């Protein structure tokens, strides 16, 4: 799933379809992770949908999240949840497993994880 002619991670992932596949692969892993599952609501669908919107924008695609919800302000939106370094690591591990499951090019996987790492650790508040 690597398009070497693409300019953004969004495009290299295959656009909307690739981001949707990633999110759909990612959240079952989150819900099976004991450190993360308690942070999420029973009905995970709205979270999945918002993550799709956010990652589309975050990876260089259309500004879907901002168009619906305004500026992401992700750190502020995550402040109500106790996010530790261990939870950030668990979140990144779930993402790494989702990327591997989708058989995304290893170089693209590394670029995606590097881009997400700063954000994951920026959310640590406990």
Coordinates of N, CA and C in Angstrom, one line a residue:
X1 N 0.8 -1.2 0.0 CA 0.0 0.0 0.0 C 0.9 1.3 0.0
X2 N 1.9 1.3 -0.9 CA 2.7 2.5 -0.9 C 2.6 3.0 -2.3
X3 N 2.3 4.3 -2.4 CA 2.2 5.0 -3.7 C 3.3 6.0 -3.7
X4 N 4.4 5.7 -4.4 CA 5.6 6.6 -4.3 C 5.4 7.9 -5.0
X5 N 4.3 8.1 -5.8 CA 4.0 9.4 -6.4 C 3.2 10.3 -5.5
X6 N 2.8 9.8 -4.4 CA 1.9 10.6 -3.5 C 2.8 11.6 -2.7
X7 N 2.2 12.7 -2.3 CA 2.9 13.7 -1.6 C 2.6 13.7 -0.1
X8 N 1.6 13.1 0.3 CA 1.2 13.1 1.8 C 1.0 11.6 2.2
X9 N 1.1 11.5 3.6 CA 0.8 10.2 4.1 C -0.6 9.8 3.7
X10 N -1.5 10.7 3.8 CA -2.9 10.4 3.4 C -2.9 9.8 2.0
X11 N -2.3 10.4 1.1 CA -2.2 9.8 -0.3 C -1.5 8.5 -0.4
X12 N -0.4 8.4 0.3 CA 0.4 7.1 0.3 C -0.4 6.0 1.0
X13 N -1.3 6.3 1.9 CA -2.1 5.3 2.5 C -3.3 4.9 1.6
X14 N -3.5 5.6 0.5 CA -4.6 5.3 -0.3 C -5.9 6.1 -0.1
X15 N -5.6 7.3 0.5 CA -6.7 8.3 0.7 C -7.7 7.8 1.7
X16 N -9.0 8.1 1.5 CA -10.1 7.8 2.4 C -10.1 6.3 2.8
X17 N -10.0 5.5 1.8 CA -10.2 4.1 2.0 C -9.0 3.5 2.9
X18 N -7.8 4.0 2.7 CA -6.7 3.5 3.5 C -6.8 4.0 4.9
X19 N -7.2 5.2 5.1 CA -7.4 5.7 6.5 C -8.5 5.0 7.2
X20 N -9.6 4.8 6.5 CA -10.7 4.0 7.1 C -10.3 2.6 7.5
X21 N -9.5 1.9 6.6 CA -9.1 0.6 7.0 C -8.2 0.6 8.2
X22 N -7.3 1.6 8.3 CA -6.4 1.7 9.5 C -7.2 1.9 10.7
X23 N -8.2 2.8 10.7 CA -9.0 3.1 11.9 C -9.8 1.8 12.3
X24 N -10.4 1.1 11.3 CA -11.2 0.0 11.6 C -10.3 -1.2 12.1
X25 N -9.1 -1.3 11.7 CA -8.2 -2.3 12.2 C -7.6 -1.9 13.6
X26 N -7.5 -0.6 13.9 CA -6.9 -0.1 15.1 C -7.8 -0.3 16.3
X27 N -9.1 0.1 16.2 CA -9.9 0.2 17.4 C -10.2 -1.2 18.1
X28 N -10.4 -2.3 17.4 CA -10.5 -3.6 18.1 C -9.3 -3.9 18.9
X29 N -8.1 -3.4 18.5 CA -6.9 -3.6 19.3 C -6.9 -2.8 20.5
X30 N -7.4 -1.5 20.4 CA -7.5 -0.6 21.5 C -8.5 -1.2 22.6
X31 N -9.6 -1.7 22.1 CA -10.6 -2.3 23.0 C -10.1 -3.6 23.7
X32 N -9.1 -4.2 23.1 CA -8.6 -5.5 23.7 C -7.3 -5.1 24.6
X33 N -6.9 -3.9 24.7 CA -5.8 -3.5 25.4 C -6.2 -3.0 26.8
X34 N -5.9 -3.8 27.9 CA -6.4 -3.4 29.2 C -6.0 -2.0 29.7
X35 N -4.9 -1.5 29.3 CA -4.6 -0.1 29.7 C -5.5 1.0 29.0
X36 N -6.0 0.6 27.8 CA -6.7 1.6 27.0 C -8.3 1.4 27.0
X37 N -8.7 0.2 27.0 CA -10.2 0.0 26.9 C -11.0 0.7 27.9
X38 N -10.6 0.9 29.2 CA -11.4 1.6 30.2 C -11.6 3.1 29.8
X39 N -10.8 3.6 29.0 CA -10.9 5.1 28.6 C -11.9 5.3 27.6
X40 N -12.5 4.3 27.0 CA -13.4 4.5 25.8 C -14.8 4.1 26.2
X41 N -15.8 4.8 25.6 CA -17.2 4.5 25.8 C -17.6 3.1 25.3
X42 N -18.7 2.6 25.8 CA -19.2 1.3 25.3 C -19.5 1.4 23.8
X43 N -20.1 2.4 23.4 CA -20.4 2.6 21.9 C -19.2 3.4 21.3
X44 N -18.3 2.6 20.8 CA -17.0 3.1 20.2 C -17.2 3.8 18.9
X45 N -18.3 3.6 18.2 CA -18.5 4.1 16.8 C -18.2 5.6 16.7
X46 N -18.7 6.4 17.5 CA -18.4 7.9 17.3 C -16.9 8.2 17.4
X47 N -16.2 7.4 18.3 CA -14.8 7.6 18.5 C -14.1 7.2 17.2
X48 N -14.5 6.1 16.6 CA -13.9 5.6 15.4 C -14.1 6.6 14.3
X49 N -15.3 7.1 14.2 CA -15.6 8.1 13.1 C -14.8 9.4 13.3
X50 N -14.7 9.9 14.5 CA -13.9 11.1 14.7 C -12.4 10.8 14.4
X51 N -11.9 9.6 14.8 CA -10.5 9.3 14.5 C -10.3 9.3 13.0
X52 N -11.2 8.8 12.3 CA -11.1 8.8 10.8 C -11.0 10.2 10.3
X53 N -11.8 11.1 10.8 CA -11.8 12.5 10.3 C -10.5 13.1 10.7
X54 N -10.1 12.9 12.0 CA -8.8 13.5 12.4 C -7.6 13.0 11.7
X55 N -7.5 11.7 11.5 CA -6.3 11.2 10.9 C -6.2 11.5 9.4
X56 N -7.4 11.6 8.8 CA -7.4 12.1 7.4 C -6.7 13.5 7.3
X57 N -7.1 14.4 8.1 CA -6.6 15.7 8.2 C -5.1 15.7 8.6
X58 N -4.8 15.0 9.7 CA -3.5 14.9 10.3 C -2.4 14.4 9.3
X59 N -2.9 13.5 8.4 CA -1.9 12.9 7.5 C -1.9 13.6 6.1
X60 N -2.5 14.8 6.1 CA -2.4 15.6 4.8 C -3.6 15.5 3.9
X61 N -4.7 14.9 4.3 CA -5.9 14.9 3.5 C -6.8 16.0 3.8
X62 N -8.0 15.9 3.4 CA -9.0 17.0 3.6 C -9.2 17.3 5.0
X63 N -9.6 18.6 5.3 CA -9.7 19.0 6.7 C -11.1 18.6 7.3
X64 N -11.4 17.3 7.2 CA -12.7 16.8 7.6 C -13.0 17.1 9.1
X65 N -12.0 16.9 10.0 CA -12.3 17.1 11.4 C -12.6 18.6 11.7
X66 N -11.7 19.4 11.2 CA -11.9 20.9 11.5 C -13.2 21.4 10.8
X67 N -13.6 20.9 9.7 CA -14.8 21.3 9.1 C -16.0 21.0 9.9
X68 N -16.0 19.9 10.7 CA -17.1 19.6 11.5 C -17.0 20.1 12.9
X69 N -15.8 20.1 13.5 CA -15.6 20.3 14.9 C -14.8 21.5 15.3
X70 N -14.2 22.2 14.3 CA -13.3 23.3 14.6 C -11.9 22.8 14.8
X71 N -11.1 23.7 15.3 CA -9.7 23.3 15.5 C -9.6 22.1 16.4
X72 N -8.7 21.1 16.0 CA -8.7 19.9 16.8 C -8.4 20.0 18.3
X73 N -7.5 20.9 18.7 CA -7.2 21.1 20.1 C -7.1 19.7 20.8
X74 N -6.4 18.8 20.3 CA -6.4 17.4 20.8 C -5.9 17.3 22.2
X75 N -4.9 18.0 22.6 CA -4.5 17.9 24.0 C -5.6 18.3 25.0
X76 N -6.2 19.4 24.7 CA -7.3 19.8 25.5 C -8.5 18.8 25.6
X77 N -8.8 18.2 24.4 CA -9.9 17.3 24.3 C -9.5 16.0 25.1
X78 N -8.3 15.7 25.3 CA -7.9 14.5 26.0 C -7.6 14.7 27.5
X79 N -7.6 15.9 27.9 CA -7.3 16.2 29.3 C -8.2 15.5 30.3
X80 N -9.4 15.3 30.0 CA -10.3 14.6 31.0 C -9.9 13.2 31.3
X81 N -9.0 12.6 30.4 CA -8.6 11.2 30.6 C -7.2 11.1 31.1
X82 N -7.0 10.2 32.1 CA -5.7 10.0 32.6 C -4.8 9.3 31.7
X83 N -4.0 10.0 31.0 CA -3.1 9.4 30.0 C -1.7 9.4 30.5
X84 N -1.1 8.2 30.7 CA 0.2 8.0 31.2 C 1.1 7.7 30.0
X85 N 2.4 7.6 30.3 CA 3.4 7.2 29.3 C 3.1 5.8 28.9
X86 N 2.7 4.9 29.8 CA 2.4 3.5 29.5 C 1.2 3.5 28.6
X87 N 0.2 4.3 28.8 CA -1.0 4.3 27.9 C -0.6 4.8 26.5
X88 N 0.3 5.8 26.5 CA 0.7 6.3 25.2 C 1.5 5.2 24.4
X89 N 2.3 4.5 25.1 CA 3.0 3.4 24.5 C 2.1 2.3 24.0
X90 N 1.1 2.0 24.8 CA 0.1 1.0 24.4 C -0.7 1.4 23.2
X91 N -1.0 2.7 23.2 CA -1.8 3.2 22.0 C -0.9 3.1 20.7
X92 N 0.4 3.5 20.9 CA 1.3 3.4 19.7 C 1.5 1.9 19.3
X93 N 1.5 1.0 20.3 CA 1.6 -0.4 19.9 C 0.4 -0.9 19.2
X94 N -0.8 -0.5 19.6 CA -2.0 -0.9 18.9 C -1.9 -0.3 17.4
X95 N -1.5 0.9 17.3 CA -1.3 1.4 15.9 C -0.3 0.7 15.1
X96 N 0.8 0.3 15.7 CA 1.8 -0.4 15.0 C 1.3 -1.8 14.5
X97 N 0.5 -2.4 15.4 CA -0.1 -3.7 15.0 C -1.1 -3.6 13.9
X98 N -1.9 -2.5 13.9 CA -2.9 -2.2 12.9 C -2.2 -2.0 11.5
X99 N -1.1 -1.2 11.6 CA -0.4 -0.9 10.3 C 0.2 -2.2 9.8
X100 N 0.8 -3.1 10.6 CA 1.4 -4.3 10.2 C 0.3 -5.2 9.6
X101 N -0.9 -5.3 10.3 CA -2.0 -6.1 9.8 C -2.4 -5.7 8.4
X102 N -2.4 -4.5 8.1 CA -2.8 -4.0 6.8 C -1.7 -4.1 5.7
X103 N -0.6 -4.6 6.2 CA 0.6 -4.9 5.3 C 1.0 -3.6 4.6
X104 N 1.0 -2.5 5.3 CA 1.5 -1.2 4.8 C 3.0 -1.3 4.7
X105 N 3.5 -0.7 3.7 CA 5.0 -0.7 3.5 C 5.7 -0.3 4.8
X106 N 6.8 -1.0 5.1 CA 7.5 -0.8 6.4 C 8.0 0.6 6.5
X107 N 8.4 1.2 5.4 CA 8.9 2.6 5.5 C 7.8 3.6 5.8
X108 N 6.6 3.3 5.2 CA 5.5 4.2 5.5 C 5.0 3.9 6.9
X109 N 5.0 2.7 7.4 CA 4.7 2.4 8.8 C 5.6 3.2 9.7
X110 N 6.9 3.2 9.5 CA 7.8 4.0 10.3 C 7.5 5.5 10.3
X111 N 7.2 6.0 9.1 CA 6.9 7.4 9.0 C 5.6 7.8 9.8
X112 N 4.6 6.9 9.7 CA 3.3 7.1 10.4 C 3.5 7.1 11.9
X113 N 4.2 6.1 12.3 CA 4.5 5.9 13.8 C 5.3 7.1 14.3
X114 N 6.3 7.6 13.6 CA 7.1 8.7 14.0 C 6.2 9.9 14.1
X115 N 5.3 10.1 13.1 CA 4.4 11.3 13.1 C 3.5 11.2 14.3
X116 N 3.0 10.0 14.7 CA 2.0 9.9 15.8 C 2.7 9.9 17.1
X117 N 4.0 9.6 17.2 CA 4.7 9.5 18.5 C 4.6 10.8 19.2
X118 N 4.9 11.9 18.6 CA 4.9 13.2 19.2 C 3.6 13.5 19.8
X119 N 2.6 13.2 19.0 CA 1.2 13.5 19.5 C 0.8 12.6 20.7
X120 N 1.1 11.4 20.6 CA 0.8 10.4 21.7 C 1.4 10.9 23.0
X121 N 2.7 11.3 23.0 CA 3.4 11.7 24.2 C 3.0 13.1 24.6
X122 N 2.5 13.9 23.7 CA 2.0 15.2 24.0 C 0.8 15.2 24.9
X123 N 0.0 14.1 24.7 CA -1.2 13.9 25.5 C -1.0 13.4 26.9
X124 N 0.2 13.0 27.3 CA 0.5 12.5 28.6 C 0.2 13.6 29.6
X125 N -0.7 13.2 30.6 CA -1.1 14.2 31.6 C -1.1 13.6 33.0
X126 N -0.7 12.4 33.1 CA -0.7 11.7 34.5 C 0.5 11.0 34.7

